[in-house]
Amino acid sequence: MTATLENEIELEFQPHQFDAMWADAPYVCLATGLGGGKTWAGARWILTRAIEFPDSLHLVTINSLPQAQDVVVPELDRAVEDLGLEFRWESKRQRPNLYVYTGDRWAEVRVRSTWHPDSIRGPEYGSWWGDEVRDAGREGLLVAMGRLRCKKVDVPRYRWTTTTNGHDLIWERHKKEATLERTYTDERSGKDVRIWRGKNQKRLLVQAATDVNRFVHEDYTTLLEENYDPELARQERDAEFITLGNLVYYAFNFARNVSDSVRYDPAGGLIVALDFNVEPCVATIIQEVAGETWVVGEISMEGGGTSAVIAEFQRRFPGRIGNMAPVIYGDPSGTR
């Protein structure tokens, strides 16, 4: 489906992208599986808004510096290049501002983190694109909603693009009291696209699986199936709102997953899986033995954050610090 801007530039959207970005509702969430084409759509939507309403400020929210550097800013670059417009970036204190020349003036798009809500406060925005809202700071989202009130646009609007994550703020605003308005089947993948209308009519949810994106290779969707158990695959691939009912390890089976044979090998390699939550900050100590994954220790520290976990690791595993060649693997989601 094609969207034509006032300057005669045409953008080609896939149906699920078009239904979300060009919906009549002011508040729309495009929820897809991983690789569903949501970031591509969000970047082009916010730029079209900036071009159409250059007198207003426009907001993009991210949740981490790596997400901005590796995903959102490069996608905005590609989008503005697709539009064939002159642009420049300015940044102070890791707060990037994108300026796009519309022919007679510069439109401004600000990129801010939901985990630093003070960076969002102050200005009024006419448009807001929130990427991967499931990883966002709740306070930052609420601040952005409060600042979305600039009168220099037709109607203040937001577009959230995200994969789902249980019964969170996305579910509360866009699914909890929504009614299924329309369903259609993507002919290529055979997957349904569902459109939900909120109780107050101003909110819309477009829900689509990864497979609906025609640019995703089938090997990628197969990889998702292999990496996630069926329950989580419904979330990560099919964009379903899955709640695990307060279970931390919902797939854990005591008889299958606990063994008296597990022993710590002082000479063996160690894997430290660290969750950077502040309260508590936790880590799991793992060793790979004969093709099995053995959890040989768990650390959970209230207060002190990462430094406290490191100190506890030194106490429990003396001699390991400074005597290893560490290999660090970052969070694959890029959110931490």
Short mmCIF file of C-alpha atoms in Angstrom, two decimals:
data_model
loop_
_atom_site.label_atom_id
_atom_site.label_comp_id
_atom_site.label_asym_id
_atom_site.label_seq_id
_atom_site.Cartn_x
_atom_site.Cartn_y
_atom_site.Cartn_z
CA MET A 1 0.00 0.00 0.00
CA THR A 2 1.29 3.45 -0.93
CA ALA A 3 1.28 6.61 1.16
CA THR A 4 1.77 9.83 -0.84
CA LEU A 5 3.14 12.90 0.94
CA GLU A 6 2.38 16.51 0.05
CA ASN A 7 5.73 16.79 -1.77
CA GLU A 8 4.72 13.87 -4.04
CA ILE A 9 7.07 11.41 -2.35
CA GLU A 10 5.60 7.90 -2.28
CA LEU A 11 6.32 5.30 0.38
CA GLU A 12 5.39 1.64 -0.07
CA PHE A 13 4.04 0.02 3.11
CA GLN A 14 2.99 -3.57 3.66
CA PRO A 15 -0.69 -3.91 4.64
CA HIS A 16 -0.09 -4.44 8.37
CA GLN A 17 2.27 -1.45 8.44
CA PHE A 18 -0.14 0.76 6.51
CA ASP A 19 -3.09 -0.17 8.72
CA ALA A 20 -1.15 0.94 11.80
CA MET A 21 0.67 4.01 10.54
CA TRP A 22 -2.22 5.57 8.60
CA ALA A 23 -5.10 4.62 10.89
CA ASP A 24 -7.68 7.24 11.82
CA ALA A 25 -7.15 6.60 15.54
CA PRO A 26 -4.62 8.94 17.18
CA TYR A 27 -3.14 6.27 19.46
CA VAL A 28 -1.98 3.14 17.66
CA CYS A 29 0.22 0.21 18.62
CA LEU A 30 1.75 -2.01 15.94
CA ALA A 31 2.60 -5.25 17.76
CA THR A 32 4.46 -7.82 15.68
CA GLY A 33 6.75 -10.74 16.26
CA LEU A 34 10.51 -10.17 16.13
CA GLY A 35 11.49 -9.00 12.66
CA GLY A 36 7.94 -7.98 11.79
CA GLY A 37 8.90 -4.72 10.05
CA LYS A 38 7.67 -2.45 12.80
CA THR A 39 10.78 -0.26 13.23
CA TRP A 40 10.92 0.38 9.48
CA ALA A 41 7.35 1.61 9.56
CA GLY A 42 7.74 3.73 12.68
CA ALA A 43 10.78 5.59 11.35
CA ARG A 44 9.02 6.57 8.16
CA TRP A 45 5.82 7.54 9.95
CA ILE A 46 7.52 9.97 12.33
CA LEU A 47 9.39 11.60 9.44
CA THR A 48 6.21 12.07 7.43
CA ARG A 49 4.68 13.77 10.46
CA ALA A 50 7.69 16.04 10.84
CA ILE A 51 7.55 16.98 7.17
CA GLU A 52 3.82 17.67 7.30
CA PHE A 53 3.99 19.65 10.55
CA PRO A 54 7.45 21.28 10.69
CA ASP A 55 6.35 23.90 13.23
CA SER A 56 5.82 21.21 15.87
CA LEU A 57 8.39 19.18 17.78
CA HIS A 58 8.29 15.42 17.23
CA LEU A 59 9.51 12.71 19.60
CA VAL A 60 11.13 9.29 19.21
CA THR A 61 11.62 7.23 22.36
CA ILE A 62 14.16 4.46 22.81
CA ASN A 63 15.10 2.46 25.89
CA SER A 64 18.89 2.24 25.73
CA LEU A 65 21.88 3.82 24.03
CA PRO A 66 22.68 0.65 22.02
CA GLN A 67 19.11 0.59 20.71
CA ALA A 68 19.49 4.19 19.55
CA GLN A 69 22.93 3.70 18.00
CA ASP A 70 22.40 0.29 16.42
CA VAL A 71 18.73 0.32 15.45
CA VAL A 72 16.71 3.53 15.62
CA VAL A 73 19.18 6.18 14.42
CA PRO A 74 20.38 4.08 11.44
CA GLU A 75 16.75 3.38 10.49
CA LEU A 76 15.93 7.09 10.66
CA ASP A 77 18.96 7.73 8.43
CA ARG A 78 17.73 5.21 5.88
CA ALA A 79 14.21 6.62 6.04
CA VAL A 80 15.21 10.23 5.42
CA GLU A 81 17.49 9.08 2.59
CA ASP A 82 14.52 7.22 1.09
CA LEU A 83 12.63 10.51 1.21
CA GLY A 84 15.49 12.26 -0.59
CA LEU A 85 15.65 15.14 1.87
CA GLU A 86 18.54 17.08 3.35
CA PHE A 87 19.14 16.32 7.01
CA ARG A 88 21.61 16.65 9.83
CA TRP A 89 22.10 15.32 13.37
CA GLU A 90 23.01 17.33 16.44
CA SER A 91 23.66 15.75 19.83
CA LYS A 92 24.31 17.01 23.34
CA ARG A 93 24.70 14.75 26.38
CA GLN A 94 23.79 11.70 24.27
CA ARG A 95 20.46 13.27 23.30
CA PRO A 96 20.30 13.17 19.49
CA ASN A 97 18.18 15.65 17.54
CA LEU A 98 17.40 15.04 13.86
CA TYR A 99 16.75 18.05 11.63
CA VAL A 100 15.08 17.51 8.26
CA TYR A 101 14.84 20.28 5.65
CA THR A 102 11.31 20.50 4.29
CA GLY A 103 11.93 23.13 1.61
CA ASP A 104 11.52 26.32 3.60
CA ARG A 105 12.37 25.30 7.18
CA TRP A 106 13.93 22.60 9.33
CA ALA A 107 11.67 20.10 11.09
CA GLU A 108 12.99 18.69 14.37
CA VAL A 109 12.73 15.14 15.70
CA ARG A 110 14.13 14.46 19.18
CA VAL A 111 15.36 11.01 20.24
CA ARG A 112 15.03 10.43 23.98
CA SER A 113 15.20 7.50 26.42
CA THR A 114 12.18 6.39 28.41
CA TRP A 115 14.58 5.51 31.22
CA HIS A 116 15.50 9.19 31.51
CA PRO A 117 12.07 10.81 31.75
CA ASP A 118 13.53 14.23 32.59
CA SER A 119 14.94 14.33 29.05
CA ILE A 120 11.37 14.10 27.72
CA ARG A 121 9.83 16.69 30.04
CA GLY A 122 9.40 20.32 29.03
CA PRO A 123 8.45 20.60 25.35
CA GLU A 124 5.08 19.76 23.87
CA TYR A 125 5.16 17.25 21.03
CA GLY A 126 2.83 16.82 18.09
CA SER A 127 3.88 13.26 17.25
CA TRP A 128 5.57 10.44 19.11
CA TRP A 129 7.02 7.19 17.87
CA GLY A 130 7.89 4.76 20.67
CA ASP A 131 10.04 1.83 19.54
CA GLU A 132 10.05 -1.47 21.47
CA VAL A 133 7.70 -0.10 24.10
CA ARG A 134 7.71 -3.41 25.97
CA ASP A 135 11.22 -2.54 27.20
CA ALA A 136 10.38 1.07 28.07
CA GLY A 137 10.44 2.74 31.45
CA ARG A 138 6.87 3.21 32.60
CA GLU A 139 7.48 6.70 34.00
CA GLY A 140 9.04 7.77 30.71
CA LEU A 141 5.99 6.53 28.80
CA LEU A 142 3.63 8.39 31.10
CA VAL A 143 5.67 11.59 30.78
CA ALA A 144 5.64 11.30 26.97
CA MET A 145 1.87 10.79 26.98
CA GLY A 146 1.49 13.91 29.07
CA ARG A 147 3.66 15.99 26.73
CA LEU A 148 1.86 14.80 23.57
CA ARG A 149 -0.33 17.88 23.31
CA CYS A 150 1.14 20.32 20.78
CA LYS A 151 -1.56 22.27 18.94
CA LYS A 152 0.57 22.84 15.82
CA VAL A 153 -0.58 19.54 14.27
CA ASP A 154 -3.92 18.19 13.07
CA VAL A 155 -4.22 15.89 16.12
CA PRO A 156 -1.43 14.82 18.49
CA ARG A 157 -0.69 11.18 17.67
CA TYR A 158 1.55 8.35 18.78
CA ARG A 159 2.61 5.15 17.11
CA TRP A 160 4.08 2.41 19.28
CA THR A 161 6.03 -0.36 17.58
CA THR A 162 6.85 -3.36 19.73
CA THR A 163 6.87 -7.06 20.39
CA THR A 164 4.50 -8.04 23.19
CA ASN A 165 5.39 -8.91 26.78
CA GLY A 166 2.50 -10.14 28.89
CA HIS A 167 -0.06 -7.92 30.56
CA ASP A 168 1.90 -4.68 30.66
CA LEU A 169 1.01 -1.07 29.80
CA ILE A 170 0.66 -1.98 26.13
CA TRP A 171 -1.94 -4.61 27.00
CA GLU A 172 -3.67 -2.25 29.44
CA ARG A 173 -4.05 0.54 26.87
CA HIS A 174 -4.58 -1.39 23.66
CA LYS A 175 -5.92 -4.88 24.34
CA LYS A 176 -7.56 -5.19 27.76
CA GLU A 177 -10.92 -3.65 26.83
CA ALA A 178 -10.55 -3.73 23.04
CA THR A 179 -12.93 -5.29 20.55
CA LEU A 180 -11.75 -7.20 17.48
CA GLU A 181 -12.67 -4.88 14.62
CA ARG A 182 -11.24 -6.67 11.60
CA THR A 183 -9.19 -9.72 10.65
CA TYR A 184 -7.57 -10.51 7.32
CA THR A 185 -5.17 -13.24 6.22
CA ASP A 186 -1.79 -12.48 4.71
CA GLU A 187 -1.79 -14.51 1.50
CA ARG A 188 1.93 -15.24 1.42
CA SER A 189 2.35 -16.48 5.00
CA GLY A 190 -1.20 -17.61 5.72
CA LYS A 191 -1.06 -15.72 9.04
CA ASP A 192 -3.88 -13.51 10.28
CA VAL A 193 -3.53 -9.79 10.92
CA ARG A 194 -5.92 -8.64 13.66
CA ILE A 195 -7.06 -5.08 14.29
CA TRP A 196 -8.49 -4.24 17.71
CA ARG A 197 -10.41 -1.05 18.54
CA GLY A 198 -10.21 0.35 22.06
CA LYS A 199 -13.26 1.04 24.18
CA ASN A 200 -12.90 4.81 23.75
CA GLN A 201 -12.38 4.46 19.95
CA LYS A 202 -9.16 6.50 20.02
CA ARG A 203 -6.88 3.51 20.51
CA LEU A 204 -6.05 0.86 17.95
CA LEU A 205 -3.94 -2.30 18.06
CA VAL A 206 -2.61 -3.97 14.92
CA GLN A 207 -1.34 -7.46 15.76
CA ALA A 208 0.75 -9.48 13.27
CA ALA A 209 3.19 -12.40 13.34
CA THR A 210 6.79 -12.20 12.16
CA ASP A 211 5.88 -14.19 9.06
CA VAL A 212 3.67 -11.39 7.72
CA ASN A 213 6.76 -9.32 6.89
CA ARG A 214 7.52 -10.38 3.34
CA PHE A 215 11.17 -9.34 3.69
CA VAL A 216 11.91 -11.81 6.51
CA HIS A 217 13.68 -14.96 5.37
CA GLU A 218 11.98 -18.20 6.33
CA ASP A 219 15.19 -19.32 8.05
CA TYR A 220 14.69 -16.52 10.57
CA THR A 221 11.21 -17.66 11.54
CA THR A 222 12.50 -21.23 11.82
CA LEU A 223 15.27 -19.96 14.10
CA LEU A 224 12.68 -18.31 16.35
CA GLU A 225 10.87 -21.63 16.68
CA GLU A 226 14.11 -23.39 17.58
CA ASN A 227 15.19 -20.79 20.15
CA TYR A 228 11.89 -20.49 22.02
CA ASP A 229 9.61 -23.06 23.57
CA PRO A 230 6.06 -23.08 22.14
CA GLU A 231 4.68 -20.74 24.80
CA LEU A 232 7.30 -18.03 24.34
CA ALA A 233 7.20 -18.49 20.56
CA ARG A 234 3.60 -17.33 20.67
CA GLN A 235 4.91 -14.07 22.12
CA GLU A 236 8.17 -13.58 20.21
CA ARG A 237 6.94 -14.78 16.81
CA ASP A 238 3.16 -14.41 16.90
CA ALA A 239 2.90 -11.22 19.03
CA GLU A 240 0.45 -12.79 21.47
CA PHE A 241 0.02 -11.29 24.93
CA ILE A 242 1.29 -14.19 27.05
CA THR A 243 1.09 -14.03 30.83
CA LEU A 244 3.06 -16.57 32.82
CA GLY A 245 0.99 -16.19 35.99
CA ASN A 246 3.76 -14.99 38.36
CA LEU A 247 5.93 -18.00 37.56
CA VAL A 248 9.62 -17.14 37.25
CA TYR A 249 10.62 -20.40 35.59
CA TYR A 250 7.34 -21.47 34.03
CA ALA A 251 8.96 -24.36 32.12
CA PHE A 252 10.90 -25.59 35.17
CA ASN A 253 10.33 -29.16 36.32
CA PHE A 254 11.97 -30.11 39.62
CA ALA A 255 12.29 -33.80 38.83
CA ARG A 256 13.80 -33.13 35.41
CA ASN A 257 15.90 -30.03 36.10
CA VAL A 258 17.41 -30.72 39.55
CA SER A 259 20.15 -33.31 40.03
CA ASP A 260 22.39 -34.30 42.95
CA SER A 261 25.17 -35.00 40.45
CA VAL A 262 25.79 -31.29 39.83
CA ARG A 263 29.13 -30.27 41.33
CA TYR A 264 31.26 -27.16 40.89
CA ASP A 265 34.53 -27.89 39.07
CA PRO A 266 37.20 -25.38 40.20
CA ALA A 267 39.23 -26.13 37.09
CA GLY A 268 36.33 -25.76 34.68
CA GLY A 269 35.20 -22.69 32.81
CA LEU A 270 32.50 -20.44 34.22
CA ILE A 271 29.59 -18.70 32.58
CA VAL A 272 28.10 -15.78 34.50
CA ALA A 273 24.61 -14.83 33.36
CA LEU A 274 24.00 -11.38 34.84
CA ASP A 275 20.65 -9.59 34.97
CA PHE A 276 21.27 -5.88 35.33
CA ASN A 277 18.12 -5.16 37.30
CA VAL A 278 18.95 -2.87 40.20
CA GLU A 279 16.72 -4.38 42.90
CA PRO A 280 17.65 -7.15 43.15
CA CYS A 281 20.71 -7.51 40.94
CA VAL A 282 21.06 -11.22 40.20
CA ALA A 283 23.45 -13.62 38.51
CA THR A 284 23.52 -17.31 37.69
CA ILE A 285 26.85 -19.18 37.69
CA ILE A 286 26.94 -21.91 35.05
CA GLN A 287 29.29 -24.62 33.85
CA GLU A 288 28.93 -26.68 30.69
CA VAL A 289 29.63 -30.35 31.46
CA ALA A 290 29.39 -33.15 28.88
CA GLY A 291 26.82 -31.30 26.83
CA GLU A 292 24.71 -30.35 29.84
CA THR A 293 24.19 -26.96 31.46
CA TRP A 294 24.88 -27.08 35.19
CA VAL A 295 23.86 -24.18 37.44
CA VAL A 296 26.47 -24.27 40.20
CA GLY A 297 25.56 -21.02 41.93
CA GLU A 298 23.04 -18.21 42.15
CA ILE A 299 23.61 -14.67 43.43
CA SER A 300 20.88 -12.22 44.37
CA MET A 301 21.86 -8.90 45.95
CA GLU A 302 19.55 -6.24 47.35
CA GLY A 303 21.35 -2.92 47.11
CA GLY A 304 24.74 -2.27 45.60
CA GLY A 305 23.83 -3.26 42.05
CA THR A 306 26.45 -4.85 39.80
CA SER A 307 29.32 -4.02 42.17
CA ALA A 308 27.67 -6.01 44.96
CA VAL A 309 27.23 -9.03 42.69
CA ILE A 310 30.91 -8.86 41.67
CA ALA A 311 32.00 -8.70 45.31
CA GLU A 312 29.83 -11.71 46.17
CA PHE A 313 31.23 -13.61 43.18
CA GLN A 314 34.77 -12.93 44.44
CA ARG A 315 33.80 -14.21 47.89
CA ARG A 316 32.28 -17.45 46.59
CA PHE A 317 34.78 -18.17 43.84
CA PRO A 318 38.16 -16.94 45.16
CA GLY A 319 40.98 -16.96 42.69
CA ARG A 320 38.75 -16.74 39.62
CA ILE A 321 38.86 -12.94 39.26
CA GLY A 322 41.95 -11.87 37.33
CA ASN A 323 42.76 -15.45 36.35
CA MET A 324 40.41 -15.71 33.39
CA ALA A 325 40.20 -14.61 29.78
CA PRO A 326 36.61 -13.37 29.78
CA VAL A 327 34.32 -13.37 26.77
CA ILE A 328 31.33 -11.05 27.10
CA TYR A 329 28.05 -11.59 25.25
CA GLY A 330 25.63 -8.67 25.32
CA ASP A 331 21.87 -8.87 25.67
CA PRO A 332 20.71 -9.93 22.17
CA SER A 333 17.70 -7.64 22.40
CA GLY A 334 20.00 -4.62 22.68
CA THR A 335 17.92 -3.18 25.48
CA ARG A 336 20.45 -3.35 28.30
#
